[in-house]
Coordinates of C-alpha atoms in Angstrom, one line a residue:
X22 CA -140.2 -2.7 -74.0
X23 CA -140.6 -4.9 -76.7
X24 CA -140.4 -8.7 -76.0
X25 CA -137.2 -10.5 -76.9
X26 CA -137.6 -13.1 -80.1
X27 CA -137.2 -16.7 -78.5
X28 CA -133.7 -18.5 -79.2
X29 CA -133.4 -20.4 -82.1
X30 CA -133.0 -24.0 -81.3
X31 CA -129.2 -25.7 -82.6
X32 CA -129.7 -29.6 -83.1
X33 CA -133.2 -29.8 -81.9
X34 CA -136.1 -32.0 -83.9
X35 CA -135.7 -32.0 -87.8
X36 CA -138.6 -31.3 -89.5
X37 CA -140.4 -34.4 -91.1
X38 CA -139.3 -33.7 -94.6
X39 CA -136.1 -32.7 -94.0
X40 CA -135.0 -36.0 -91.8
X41 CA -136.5 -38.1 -94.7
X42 CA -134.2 -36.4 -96.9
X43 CA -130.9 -36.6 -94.5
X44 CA -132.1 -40.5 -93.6
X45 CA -132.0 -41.3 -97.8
X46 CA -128.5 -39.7 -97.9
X47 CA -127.0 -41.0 -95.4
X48 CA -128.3 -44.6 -95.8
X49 CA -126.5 -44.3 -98.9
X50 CA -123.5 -43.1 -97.4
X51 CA -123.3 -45.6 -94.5
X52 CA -123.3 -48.4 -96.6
X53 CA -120.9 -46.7 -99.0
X54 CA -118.2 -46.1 -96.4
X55 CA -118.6 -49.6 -95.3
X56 CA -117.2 -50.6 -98.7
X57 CA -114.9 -47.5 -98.8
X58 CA -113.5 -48.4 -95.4
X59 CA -113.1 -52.7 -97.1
X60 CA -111.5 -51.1 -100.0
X61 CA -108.9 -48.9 -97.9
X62 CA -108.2 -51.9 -96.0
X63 CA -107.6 -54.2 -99.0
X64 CA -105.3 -51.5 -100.6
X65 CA -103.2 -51.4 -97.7
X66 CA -102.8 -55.3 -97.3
X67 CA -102.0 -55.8 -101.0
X68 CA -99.6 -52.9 -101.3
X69 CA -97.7 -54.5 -98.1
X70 CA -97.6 -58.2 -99.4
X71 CA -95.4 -59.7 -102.1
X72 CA -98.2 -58.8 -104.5
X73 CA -97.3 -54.8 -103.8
X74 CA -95.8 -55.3 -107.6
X75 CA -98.8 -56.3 -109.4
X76 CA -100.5 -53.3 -107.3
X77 CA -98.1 -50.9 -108.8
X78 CA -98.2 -52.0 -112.2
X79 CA -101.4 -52.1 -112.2
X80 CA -101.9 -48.5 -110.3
X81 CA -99.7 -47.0 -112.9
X82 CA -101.3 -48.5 -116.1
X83 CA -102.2 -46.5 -118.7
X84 CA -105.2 -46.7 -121.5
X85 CA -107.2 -43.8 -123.3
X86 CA -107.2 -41.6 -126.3
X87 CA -103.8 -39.9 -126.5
X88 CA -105.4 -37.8 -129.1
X89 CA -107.7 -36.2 -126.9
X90 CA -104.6 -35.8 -124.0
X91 CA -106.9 -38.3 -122.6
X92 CA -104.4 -41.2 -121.9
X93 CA -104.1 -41.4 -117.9
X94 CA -103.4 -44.3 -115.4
X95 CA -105.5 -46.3 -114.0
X96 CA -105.0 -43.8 -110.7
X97 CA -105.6 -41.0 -112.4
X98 CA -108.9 -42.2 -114.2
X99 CA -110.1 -43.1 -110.6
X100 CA -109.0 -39.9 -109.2
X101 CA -109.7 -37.5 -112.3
X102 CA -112.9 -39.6 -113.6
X103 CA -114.6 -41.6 -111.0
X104 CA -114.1 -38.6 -108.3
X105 CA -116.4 -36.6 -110.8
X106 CA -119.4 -38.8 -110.2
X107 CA -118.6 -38.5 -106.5
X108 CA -118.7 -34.6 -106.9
X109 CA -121.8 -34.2 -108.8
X110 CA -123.4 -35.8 -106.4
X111 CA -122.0 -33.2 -103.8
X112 CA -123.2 -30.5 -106.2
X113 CA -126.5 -31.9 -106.2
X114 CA -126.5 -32.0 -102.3
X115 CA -125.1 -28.5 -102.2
X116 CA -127.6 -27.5 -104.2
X117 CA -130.2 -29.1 -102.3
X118 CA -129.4 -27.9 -99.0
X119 CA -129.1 -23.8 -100.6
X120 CA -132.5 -24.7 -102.3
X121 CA -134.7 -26.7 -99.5
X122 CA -132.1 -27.5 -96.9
X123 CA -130.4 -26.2 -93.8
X124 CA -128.8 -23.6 -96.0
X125 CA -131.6 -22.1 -97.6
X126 CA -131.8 -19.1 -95.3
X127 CA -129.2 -16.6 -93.6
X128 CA -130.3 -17.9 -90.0
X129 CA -130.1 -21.4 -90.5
X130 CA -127.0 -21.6 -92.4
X131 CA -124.6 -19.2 -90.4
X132 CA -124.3 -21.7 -87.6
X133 CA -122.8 -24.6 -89.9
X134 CA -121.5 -22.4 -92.9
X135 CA -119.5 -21.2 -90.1
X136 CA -118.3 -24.6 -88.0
X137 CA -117.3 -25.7 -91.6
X138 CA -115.0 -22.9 -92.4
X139 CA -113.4 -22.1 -89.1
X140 CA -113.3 -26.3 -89.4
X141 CA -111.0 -25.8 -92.7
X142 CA -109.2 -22.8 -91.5
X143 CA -107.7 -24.0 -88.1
X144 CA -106.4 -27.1 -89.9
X145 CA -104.6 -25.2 -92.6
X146 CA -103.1 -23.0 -90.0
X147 CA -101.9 -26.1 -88.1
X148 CA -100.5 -27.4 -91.2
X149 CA -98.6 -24.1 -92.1
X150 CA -97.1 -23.9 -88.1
X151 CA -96.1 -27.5 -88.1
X152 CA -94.0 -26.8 -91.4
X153 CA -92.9 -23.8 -91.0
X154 CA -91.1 -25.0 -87.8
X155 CA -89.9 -28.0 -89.6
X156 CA -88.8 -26.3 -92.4
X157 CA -91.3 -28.5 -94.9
X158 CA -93.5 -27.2 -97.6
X159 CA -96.7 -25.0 -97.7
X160 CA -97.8 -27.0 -101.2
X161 CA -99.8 -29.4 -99.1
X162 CA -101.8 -26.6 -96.5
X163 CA -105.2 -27.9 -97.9
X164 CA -104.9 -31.9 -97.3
X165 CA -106.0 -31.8 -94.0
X166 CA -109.1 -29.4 -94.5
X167 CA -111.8 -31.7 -95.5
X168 CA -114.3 -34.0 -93.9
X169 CA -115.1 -37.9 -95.2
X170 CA -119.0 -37.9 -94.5
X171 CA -119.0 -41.6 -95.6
X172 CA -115.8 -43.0 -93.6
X173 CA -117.6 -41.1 -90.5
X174 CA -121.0 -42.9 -91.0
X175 CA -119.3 -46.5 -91.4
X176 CA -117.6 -45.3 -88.2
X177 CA -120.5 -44.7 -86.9
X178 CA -122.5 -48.3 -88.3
X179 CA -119.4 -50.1 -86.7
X180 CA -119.5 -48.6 -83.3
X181 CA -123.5 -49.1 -83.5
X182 CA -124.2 -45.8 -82.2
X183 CA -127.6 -44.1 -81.7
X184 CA -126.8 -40.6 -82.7
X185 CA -130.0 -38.7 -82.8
X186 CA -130.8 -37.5 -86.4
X187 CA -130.3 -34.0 -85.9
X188 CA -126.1 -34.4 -84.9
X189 CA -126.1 -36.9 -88.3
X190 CA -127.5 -34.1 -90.4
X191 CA -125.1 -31.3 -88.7
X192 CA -122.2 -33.5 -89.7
X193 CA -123.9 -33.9 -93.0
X194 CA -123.7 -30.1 -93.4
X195 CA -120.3 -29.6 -92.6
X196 CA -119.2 -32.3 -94.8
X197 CA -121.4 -30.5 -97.9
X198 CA -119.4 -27.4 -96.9
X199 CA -116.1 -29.2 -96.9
X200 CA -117.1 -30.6 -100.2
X201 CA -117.5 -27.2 -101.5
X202 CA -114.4 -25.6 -99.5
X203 CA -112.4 -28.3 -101.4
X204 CA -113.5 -28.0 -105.1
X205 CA -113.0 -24.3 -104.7
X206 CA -109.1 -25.1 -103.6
X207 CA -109.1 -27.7 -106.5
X208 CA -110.2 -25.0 -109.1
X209 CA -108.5 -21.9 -107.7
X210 CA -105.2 -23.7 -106.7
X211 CA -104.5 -26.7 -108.6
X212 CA -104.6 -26.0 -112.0
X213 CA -101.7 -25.8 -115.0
X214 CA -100.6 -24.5 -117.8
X215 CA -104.6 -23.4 -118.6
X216 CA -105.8 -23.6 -122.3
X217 CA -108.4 -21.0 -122.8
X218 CA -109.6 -22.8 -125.4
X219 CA -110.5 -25.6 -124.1
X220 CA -112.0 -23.9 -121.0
X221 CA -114.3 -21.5 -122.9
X222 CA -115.5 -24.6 -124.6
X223 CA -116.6 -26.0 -121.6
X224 CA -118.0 -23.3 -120.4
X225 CA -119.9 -23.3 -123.7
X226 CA -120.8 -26.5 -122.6
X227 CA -121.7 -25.7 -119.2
X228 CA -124.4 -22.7 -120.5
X229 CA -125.6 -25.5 -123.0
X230 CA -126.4 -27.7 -119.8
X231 CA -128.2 -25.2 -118.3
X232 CA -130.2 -24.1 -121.2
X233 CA -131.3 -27.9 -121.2
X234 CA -132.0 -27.5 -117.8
X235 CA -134.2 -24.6 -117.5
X236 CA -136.1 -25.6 -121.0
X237 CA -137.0 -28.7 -119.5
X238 CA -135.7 -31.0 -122.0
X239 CA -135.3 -34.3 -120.4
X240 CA -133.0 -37.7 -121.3
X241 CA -129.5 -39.3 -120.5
X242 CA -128.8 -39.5 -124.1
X243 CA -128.9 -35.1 -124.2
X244 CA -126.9 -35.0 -120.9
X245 CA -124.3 -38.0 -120.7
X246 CA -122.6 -37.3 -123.6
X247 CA -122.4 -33.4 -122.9
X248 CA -120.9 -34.2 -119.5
X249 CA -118.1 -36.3 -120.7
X250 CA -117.3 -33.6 -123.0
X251 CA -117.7 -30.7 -120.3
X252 CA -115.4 -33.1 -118.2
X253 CA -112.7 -33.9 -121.2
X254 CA -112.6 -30.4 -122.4
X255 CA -112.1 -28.9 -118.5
X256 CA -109.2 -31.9 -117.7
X257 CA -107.3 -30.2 -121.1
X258 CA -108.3 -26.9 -119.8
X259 CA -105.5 -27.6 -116.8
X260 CA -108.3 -27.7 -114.2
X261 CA -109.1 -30.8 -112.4
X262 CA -111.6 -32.6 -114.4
X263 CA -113.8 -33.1 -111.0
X264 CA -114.8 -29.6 -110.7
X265 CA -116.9 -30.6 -113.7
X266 CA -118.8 -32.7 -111.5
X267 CA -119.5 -29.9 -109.0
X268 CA -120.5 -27.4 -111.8
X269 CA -123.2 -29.6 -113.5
X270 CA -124.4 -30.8 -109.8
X271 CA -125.4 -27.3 -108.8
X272 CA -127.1 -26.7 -112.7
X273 CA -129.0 -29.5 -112.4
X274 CA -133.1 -28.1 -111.4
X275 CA -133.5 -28.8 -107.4
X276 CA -137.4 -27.6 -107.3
X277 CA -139.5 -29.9 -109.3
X278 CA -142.4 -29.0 -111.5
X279 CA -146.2 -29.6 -110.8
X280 CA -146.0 -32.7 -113.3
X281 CA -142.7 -33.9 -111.9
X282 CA -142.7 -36.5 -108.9
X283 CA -139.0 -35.7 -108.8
X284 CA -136.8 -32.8 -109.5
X285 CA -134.0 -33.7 -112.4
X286 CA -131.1 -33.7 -109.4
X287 CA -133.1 -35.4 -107.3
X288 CA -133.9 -37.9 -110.1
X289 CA -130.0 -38.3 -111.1
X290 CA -129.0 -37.9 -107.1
X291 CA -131.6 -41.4 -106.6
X292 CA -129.4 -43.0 -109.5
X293 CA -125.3 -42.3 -109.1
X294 CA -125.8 -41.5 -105.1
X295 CA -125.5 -45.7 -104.7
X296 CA -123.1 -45.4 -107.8
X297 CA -120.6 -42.8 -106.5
X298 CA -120.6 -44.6 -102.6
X299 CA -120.9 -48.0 -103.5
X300 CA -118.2 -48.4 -106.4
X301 CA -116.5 -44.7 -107.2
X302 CA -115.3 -43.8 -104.5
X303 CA -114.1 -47.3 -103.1
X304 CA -112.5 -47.5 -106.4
X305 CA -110.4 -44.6 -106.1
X306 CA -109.6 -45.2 -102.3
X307 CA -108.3 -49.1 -103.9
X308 CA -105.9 -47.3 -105.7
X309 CA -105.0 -44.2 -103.6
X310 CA -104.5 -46.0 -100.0
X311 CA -102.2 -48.5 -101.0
X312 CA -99.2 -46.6 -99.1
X313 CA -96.3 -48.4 -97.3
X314 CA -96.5 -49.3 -93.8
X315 CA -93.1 -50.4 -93.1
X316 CA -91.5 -49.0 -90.5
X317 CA -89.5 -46.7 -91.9
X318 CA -92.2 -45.2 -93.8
X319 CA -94.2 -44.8 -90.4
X320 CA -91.1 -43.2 -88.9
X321 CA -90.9 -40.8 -92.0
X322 CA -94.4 -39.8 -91.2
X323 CA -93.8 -38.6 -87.9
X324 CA -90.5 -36.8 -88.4
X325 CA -90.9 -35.4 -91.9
X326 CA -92.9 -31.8 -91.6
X327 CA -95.4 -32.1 -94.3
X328 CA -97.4 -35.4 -92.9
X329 CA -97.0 -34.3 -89.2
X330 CA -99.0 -31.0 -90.0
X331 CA -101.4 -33.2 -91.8
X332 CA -101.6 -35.0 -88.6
X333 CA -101.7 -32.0 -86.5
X334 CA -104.4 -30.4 -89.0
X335 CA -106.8 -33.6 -89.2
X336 CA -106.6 -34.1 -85.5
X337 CA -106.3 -31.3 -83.4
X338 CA -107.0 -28.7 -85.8
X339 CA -110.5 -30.3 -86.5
X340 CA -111.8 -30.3 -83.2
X341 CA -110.4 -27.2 -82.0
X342 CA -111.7 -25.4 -85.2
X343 CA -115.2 -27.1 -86.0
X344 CA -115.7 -27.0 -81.7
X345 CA -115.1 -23.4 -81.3
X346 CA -116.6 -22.4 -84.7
X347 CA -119.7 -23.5 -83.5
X348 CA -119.5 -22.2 -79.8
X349 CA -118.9 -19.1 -80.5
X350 CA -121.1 -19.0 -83.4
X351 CA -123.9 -19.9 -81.1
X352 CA -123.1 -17.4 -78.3
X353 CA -123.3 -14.7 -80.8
X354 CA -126.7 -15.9 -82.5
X355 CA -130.1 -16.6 -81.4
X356 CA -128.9 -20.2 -81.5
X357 CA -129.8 -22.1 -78.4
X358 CA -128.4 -26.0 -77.7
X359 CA -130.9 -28.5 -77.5
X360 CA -131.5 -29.1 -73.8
X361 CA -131.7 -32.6 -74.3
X362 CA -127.9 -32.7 -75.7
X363 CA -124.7 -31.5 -74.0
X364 CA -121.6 -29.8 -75.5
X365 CA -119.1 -32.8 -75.1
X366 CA -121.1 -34.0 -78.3
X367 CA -120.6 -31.2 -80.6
X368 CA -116.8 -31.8 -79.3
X369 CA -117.3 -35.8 -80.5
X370 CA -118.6 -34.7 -83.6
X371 CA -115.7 -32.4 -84.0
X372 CA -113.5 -34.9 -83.5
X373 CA -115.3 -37.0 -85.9
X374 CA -115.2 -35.0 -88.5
X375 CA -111.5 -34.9 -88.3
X376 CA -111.9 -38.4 -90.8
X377 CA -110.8 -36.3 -93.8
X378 CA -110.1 -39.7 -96.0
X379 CA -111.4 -39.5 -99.5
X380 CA -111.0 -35.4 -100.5
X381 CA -107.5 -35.3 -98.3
X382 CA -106.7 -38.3 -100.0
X383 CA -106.9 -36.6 -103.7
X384 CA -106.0 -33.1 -102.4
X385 CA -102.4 -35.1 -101.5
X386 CA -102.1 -36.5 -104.8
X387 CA -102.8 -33.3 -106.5
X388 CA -100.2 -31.2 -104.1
X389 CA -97.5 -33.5 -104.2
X390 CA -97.6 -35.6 -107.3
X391 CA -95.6 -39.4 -107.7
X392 CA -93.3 -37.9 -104.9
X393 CA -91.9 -39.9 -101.7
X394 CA -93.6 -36.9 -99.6
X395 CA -96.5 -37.6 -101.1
X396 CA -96.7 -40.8 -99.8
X397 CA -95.9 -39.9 -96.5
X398 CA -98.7 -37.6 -96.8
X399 CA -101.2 -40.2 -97.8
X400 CA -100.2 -42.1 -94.8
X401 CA -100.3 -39.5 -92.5
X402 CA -104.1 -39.2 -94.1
X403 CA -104.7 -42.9 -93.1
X404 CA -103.0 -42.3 -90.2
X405 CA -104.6 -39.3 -88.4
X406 CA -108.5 -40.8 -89.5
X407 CA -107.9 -43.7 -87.8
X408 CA -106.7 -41.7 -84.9
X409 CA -110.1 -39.6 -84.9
X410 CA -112.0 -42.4 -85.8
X411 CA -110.8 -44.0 -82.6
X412 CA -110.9 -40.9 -80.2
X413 CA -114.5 -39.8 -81.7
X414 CA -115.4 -43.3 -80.7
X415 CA -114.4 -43.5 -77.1
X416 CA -116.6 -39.7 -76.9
X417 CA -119.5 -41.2 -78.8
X418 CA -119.5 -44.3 -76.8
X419 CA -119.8 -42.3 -73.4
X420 CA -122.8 -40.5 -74.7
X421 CA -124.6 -43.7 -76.3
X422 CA -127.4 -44.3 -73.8
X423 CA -128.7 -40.5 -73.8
X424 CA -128.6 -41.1 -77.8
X425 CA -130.5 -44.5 -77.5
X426 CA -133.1 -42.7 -76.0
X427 CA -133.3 -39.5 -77.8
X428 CA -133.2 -42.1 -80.9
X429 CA -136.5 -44.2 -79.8
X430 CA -138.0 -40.7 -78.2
X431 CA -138.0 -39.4 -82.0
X432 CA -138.3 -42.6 -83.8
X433 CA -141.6 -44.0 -81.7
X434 CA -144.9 -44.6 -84.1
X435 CA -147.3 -46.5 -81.4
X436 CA -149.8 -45.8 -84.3
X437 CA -147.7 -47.8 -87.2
X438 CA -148.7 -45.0 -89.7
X439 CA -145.1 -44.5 -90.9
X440 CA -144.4 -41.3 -89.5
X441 CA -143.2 -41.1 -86.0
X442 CA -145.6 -40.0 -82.9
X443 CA -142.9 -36.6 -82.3
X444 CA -144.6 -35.1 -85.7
X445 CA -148.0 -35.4 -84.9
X446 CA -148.0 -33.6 -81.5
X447 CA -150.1 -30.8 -81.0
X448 CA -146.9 -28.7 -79.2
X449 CA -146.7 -25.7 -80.8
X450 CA -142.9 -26.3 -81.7
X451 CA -143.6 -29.1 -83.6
X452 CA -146.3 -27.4 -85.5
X453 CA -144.3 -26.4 -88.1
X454 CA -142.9 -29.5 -88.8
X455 CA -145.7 -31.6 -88.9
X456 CA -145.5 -34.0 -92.6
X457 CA -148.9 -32.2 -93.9
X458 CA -147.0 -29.3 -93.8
X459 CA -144.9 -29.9 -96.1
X460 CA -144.7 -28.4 -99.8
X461 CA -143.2 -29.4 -102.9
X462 CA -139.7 -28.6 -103.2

């Protein structure tokens, strides 16, 4: 009889490459939702002051090119401009972990791919049961489906965790697949009144962006000005001008050339990654957070339907959905936990990962547009990632000295040649993960 393949490891060592890449993204992203998680604060404090005028007026400004059907709020260019920058830099993430990443095979993705969705799914479905006993509306069944990768790392820097590498890059996957869940339900469901016109022309533009790509003609000045034209021609199109962001991420070339030190995304992902976490995405969280937190408000949030399922959804749906996902995705593969890890922390990332700020945040806007429920949803947002910010904490927190030393185990280099001791062991295991091994991507 023929001998059975060994189990495939789930959130074991990284390979050297690989954790190079996740640590690069996620310093970015740390220090990002530590700004994200200032601006959110300072939205809320100056929406709740006498100044909560000035925030409005200025909020609701507009500026632009009427012309083009370009003349938007200051909102709205935060949330239908800025946001664009933050999604072609998931695009190019995306595309990096199909191309090189945890992704880029059937085995290695099923196990995420599938916490993701079943992490999106059980939270829409606690979202349509909450409202549907309430008698609310469905319009809003998607707000509570996405994960904030950056508000979960400045959770993370504040609580001064030591979360091994490997659970950081897991969450780092499901959030990528969030990312991608949501710009689908952005494309497919939020669009109106299309004009085909302006849609074939950014496709137009779209194939002109690849055909740049693939010919290897390099220069901002050839794709800047393309992209703001791809974006303005998809926002009159009647779908949301971020999607343009996404598209061009996953054009861009992930696998550099032999003359190349970098790949172009890995080029522009070095460049508007600090961009998008730093100042983007703050921005729009400035003027998206700043929600009333009187307490009336707060009572309309938990006895009006449509924020109690987002609640419900971000919450409990998160864990329960991301938790089992992943348990059951592993009894049924050749997936094996890592000894050295325990499954109360795949329930603490979970729960985590139920900090759906930023996407949720937008995802509101866009289902219920300059309404009251719409601010009560946006609360509710606030509301139920501070709750799983807290409750991820207490689990994390539990766990921190078995992280502390699975960090140092994995981050030791006696030898102070930059690469840590773990990847220069002769075990087997680790052979193929040793740095020499690595090829260019």
């Amino acid at each position: 009889m023929a001998a059975t393949p060994p189990r495939t490891p789930f959130l074991g060592l990284l390979s050297w490459p690989e954790r190079q890449a996740v640590a690069r993204a996620l310093r970015t992203e740390t220090v990002g939702g530590l700004v994200l998680l200032a601006a959110a604060v300072v939205a809320l404090v100056w929406a709740n002051t006498p100044l909560g005028t000035a925030y409005t007026t200025i909020r609701d400004f507009h500026f632009g090119i009427p012309a083009l059907g370009l003349d938007l709020s200051v909102g709205h260019w935060t949330s239908d401009g800025l946001l664009t920058v933050f999604f072609l830099v998931a695009g190019i993430e995306l595309k990096r972990e199909l191309v090189v990443g945890s992704l880029r095979t059937p085995a290695t993705a099923a196990l995420p791919v599938i916490a993701a969705v079943c992490g999106m799914a059980v939270p829409a479905a606690f979202y349509a049961v909450t409202v549907a006993a309430g008698g609310g509306s469905m319009d809003g069944w998607a707000v509570p489906m996405a994960t904030d990768i950056a508000f979960a790392l400045a959770v993370l820097a504040v609580m001064s965790t030591h979360l091994p590498t490997a659970l950081r890059a897991f969450l780092l996957t499901l959030a990528v697949v969030d990312d991608l869940g949501a710009i689908l339900i952005i494309a497919l469901f939020f669009t109106s009144d299309l004009n085909y016109w302006a849609l074939a022309g950014a496709l137009a533009g779209l194939i002109v962006f690849y055909v740049l790509q693939q010919r290897r003609v390099r220069g901002w000045w050839w794709y800047v000005p393309l992209g703001v034209v791809i974006w303005a021609l998809l926002y009159d199109g009647g779908i949301h001008a971020t999607v343009a962001g996404v598209a061009m991420g996953l054009i861009l070339r992930t696998v550099r050339d032999r003359d190349e030190e970098k790949s172009p995304a890995e080029r522009t992902g070095h460049l508007l990654h600090p961009l998008s976490a730093g100042v983007c995405v703050p921005l729009f969280a400035l003027f998206a957070a700043g929600v009333s937190v009187s307490g009336d408000a707060l009572g309309k949030v938990f006895t009006t339907p449509e924020p109690l399922g987002v609640i419900a959804g971000l919450v409990a749906g998160k864990i329960l959905g991301i938790f089992a996902g992943t348990y059951l995705a592993a009894r049924f593969t050749r997936a094996r936990l890592n000894p050295d890890l325990a499954w109360a922390d795949v329930l603490a990332l979970a729960t985590l990962a139920g900090i759906g700020f930023t996407v949720a945040l937008l995802i509101g806007e866009l289902a219920f547009p300059g309404t009251a429920v719409g601010e009560h949803v946006k609360a509710a947002v606030l509301i139920a990632s501070l709750a799983a910010a807290l409750l991820a904490a207490l689990l994390l927190r539990r766990r921190n000295t078995v992280y502390r030393r699975l960090y140092e185990e994995e981050s030791l280099d006696a030898d102070a040649d930059g690469i840590p001791d773990i990847y220069q062991s002769d075990t087997p295991t680790l052979t193929a993960a040793r740095p020499q091994d690595e090829q260019a991507d």
